Amino acid sequence: MAKPRVRLALLGSAAVLTAGTLAPAQFVGAQPAAAASYEWVALGDSYTAGVIQAAGDVFEIPRDGCERTDRSYPQVIDRDLGSLIELTNVSCGAATIEDVTFRAQEPIGRNVPGLPQDPDYPFPPVPPQSEAVRAGTDVITVGAGGNTLGFADILVKCLELGSGSGGVGTPCKDDLADSVPGRLATVGKDYDEMLAKLHERAPRSRILAVGYPTVIPQDTSKCQYNNLRQFLSITSGDLDWLRDDVLEPLNKTIEKSAGTQDSATFVDLYDSSRDHSVCDTGKWVEGVFDSDDRPALVHPNARGHHNAADRITPAILGALDPS
């Protein structure tokens, strides 16, 4: 699938990224405009779109309610790769796998339970994200599954059930554990259908199935009960359960689905972010509130998106030039 005329451009981009340097803005601006050699479509939920203020500013005016931010990983990679690739980013906060595959979504903007409503809400529906994929699309990245699992709802329920517990016990696990296998089965089924749909729309495209980063540390004693910038009222026992029985199996479900499709590759973000959870000093994921006390509801910050970009960029370059 690689085009020989851009082989050197691919290698040059990889070298620049490996060195961790970017071409100066004035140098880039001095180059003559040229059509991008490849087309990339970014699909996904809030972990792709950015959404929270700690992941940058919403750059689309007028807002559509999807809350794509300028320091989210698609935008970071787009700036890094420059004219090599043309990005179409239709990721959207709160998107389910079905919203990616076939269903129009009604974006929620920055509505957060218990806080004032987003002044621009409600937003018009946005088309199913898969409609942005064309027959000539070269690479697709997709980060979805958490909302199909219902992770936000689980999180809110754990906050409610842990309130007043003193951090003791596993009230959330006791209430919700029986529902998790069925939720994961739905994720697997919907993910298989999504990958098939994307392959149908772009048979020659490489699909990069992006997993979720580490959110909860292995040692949950790092997490302070009732800390607003961590997990607030979720108990240590429930955090262990969420990590072992909900979030890690979610990544395994996505990886398994990607493994059944010849056109798909799983991109792991979990291992590289192990020491940068919500409860770590150098966090790449914010807690219920971020370090500036703004709503974050457990989403990656700009550093987390930069790490994602560091993992996804080589996968994109490899997909474009597999030799």
PDB file of N, CA and C in Angstrom, residues 8-20 81 84 313-314 317:
ATOM      1  N   LEU A   8      10.911   8.215   1.543  1.00  0.00           N
ATOM      2  CA  LEU A   8      11.864   9.039   2.271  1.00  0.00           C
ATOM      3  C   LEU A   8      11.171   9.962   3.244  1.00  0.00           C
ATOM      4  N   ALA A   9       9.988  10.450   2.857  1.00  0.00           N
ATOM      5  CA  ALA A   9       9.239  11.314   3.767  1.00  0.00           C
ATOM      6  C   ALA A   9       8.821  10.561   5.007  1.00  0.00           C
ATOM      7  N   LEU A  10       8.416   9.307   4.828  1.00  0.00           N
ATOM      8  CA  LEU A  10       8.044   8.494   5.980  1.00  0.00           C
ATOM      9  C   LEU A  10       9.235   8.281   6.901  1.00  0.00           C
ATOM     10  N   LEU A  11      10.370   7.922   6.314  1.00  0.00           N
ATOM     11  CA  LEU A  11      11.546   7.683   7.136  1.00  0.00           C
ATOM     12  C   LEU A  11      11.993   8.955   7.830  1.00  0.00           C
ATOM     13  N   GLY A  12      11.915  10.066   7.128  1.00  0.00           N
ATOM     14  CA  GLY A  12      12.290  11.336   7.730  1.00  0.00           C
ATOM     15  C   GLY A  12      11.375  11.702   8.870  1.00  0.00           C
ATOM     16  N   SER A  13      10.078  11.471   8.709  1.00  0.00           N
ATOM     17  CA  SER A  13       9.137  11.766   9.788  1.00  0.00           C
ATOM     18  C   SER A  13       9.417  10.901  10.993  1.00  0.00           C
ATOM     19  N   ALA A  14       9.706   9.628  10.762  1.00  0.00           N
ATOM     20  CA  ALA A  14       9.989   8.725  11.883  1.00  0.00           C
ATOM     21  C   ALA A  14      11.236   9.169  12.631  1.00  0.00           C
ATOM     22  N   ALA A  15      12.260   9.611  11.890  1.00  0.00           N
ATOM     23  CA  ALA A  15      13.479  10.047  12.551  1.00  0.00           C
ATOM     24  C   ALA A  15      13.248  11.284  13.395  1.00  0.00           C
ATOM     25  N   VAL A  16      12.461  12.203  12.864  1.00  0.00           N
ATOM     26  CA  VAL A  16      12.162  13.425  13.606  1.00  0.00           C
ATOM     27  C   VAL A  16      11.413  13.095  14.882  1.00  0.00           C
ATOM     28  N   LEU A  17      10.421  12.184  14.779  1.00  0.00           N
ATOM     29  CA  LEU A  17       9.624  11.847  15.949  1.00  0.00           C
ATOM     30  C   LEU A  17      10.453  11.105  16.987  1.00  0.00           C
ATOM     31  N   THR A  18      11.351  10.235  16.515  1.00  0.00           N
ATOM     32  CA  THR A  18      12.192   9.496  17.445  1.00  0.00           C
ATOM     33  C   THR A  18      13.093  10.437  18.234  1.00  0.00           C
ATOM     34  N   ALA A  19      13.548  11.484  17.560  1.00  0.00           N
ATOM     35  CA  ALA A  19      14.406  12.448  18.232  1.00  0.00           C
ATOM     36  C   ALA A  19      13.629  13.365  19.152  1.00  0.00           C
ATOM     37  N   GLY A  20      12.300  13.348  19.015  1.00  0.00           N
ATOM     38  CA  GLY A  20      11.448  14.151  19.880  1.00  0.00           C
ATOM     39  C   GLY A  20      11.460  15.614  19.514  1.00  0.00           C
ATOM     40  N   LEU A  81       3.205  15.092  11.884  1.00  0.00           N
ATOM     41  CA  LEU A  81       3.393  14.520  10.551  1.00  0.00           C
ATOM     42  C   LEU A  81       3.212  15.542   9.434  1.00  0.00           C
ATOM     43  N   LEU A  84       2.449  15.150   5.341  1.00  0.00           N
ATOM     44  CA  LEU A  84       2.500  13.754   4.913  1.00  0.00           C
ATOM     45  C   LEU A  84       1.118  13.121   4.882  1.00  0.00           C
ATOM     46  N   THR A 313       1.839   7.044  16.617  1.00  0.00           N
ATOM     47  CA  THR A 313       2.541   7.538  15.430  1.00  0.00           C
ATOM     48  C   THR A 313       3.350   6.447  14.739  1.00  0.00           C
ATOM     49  N   PRO A 314       4.193   5.675  15.446  1.00  0.00           N
ATOM     50  CA  PRO A 314       4.919   4.603  14.752  1.00  0.00           C
ATOM     51  C   PRO A 314       3.976   3.572  14.122  1.00  0.00           C
ATOM     52  N   LEU A 317       2.821   5.129  10.851  1.00  0.00           N
ATOM     53  CA  LEU A 317       3.885   5.077   9.851  1.00  0.00           C
ATOM     54  C   LEU A 317       4.120   3.646   9.366  1.00  0.00           C
TER      55      LEU A 317
END
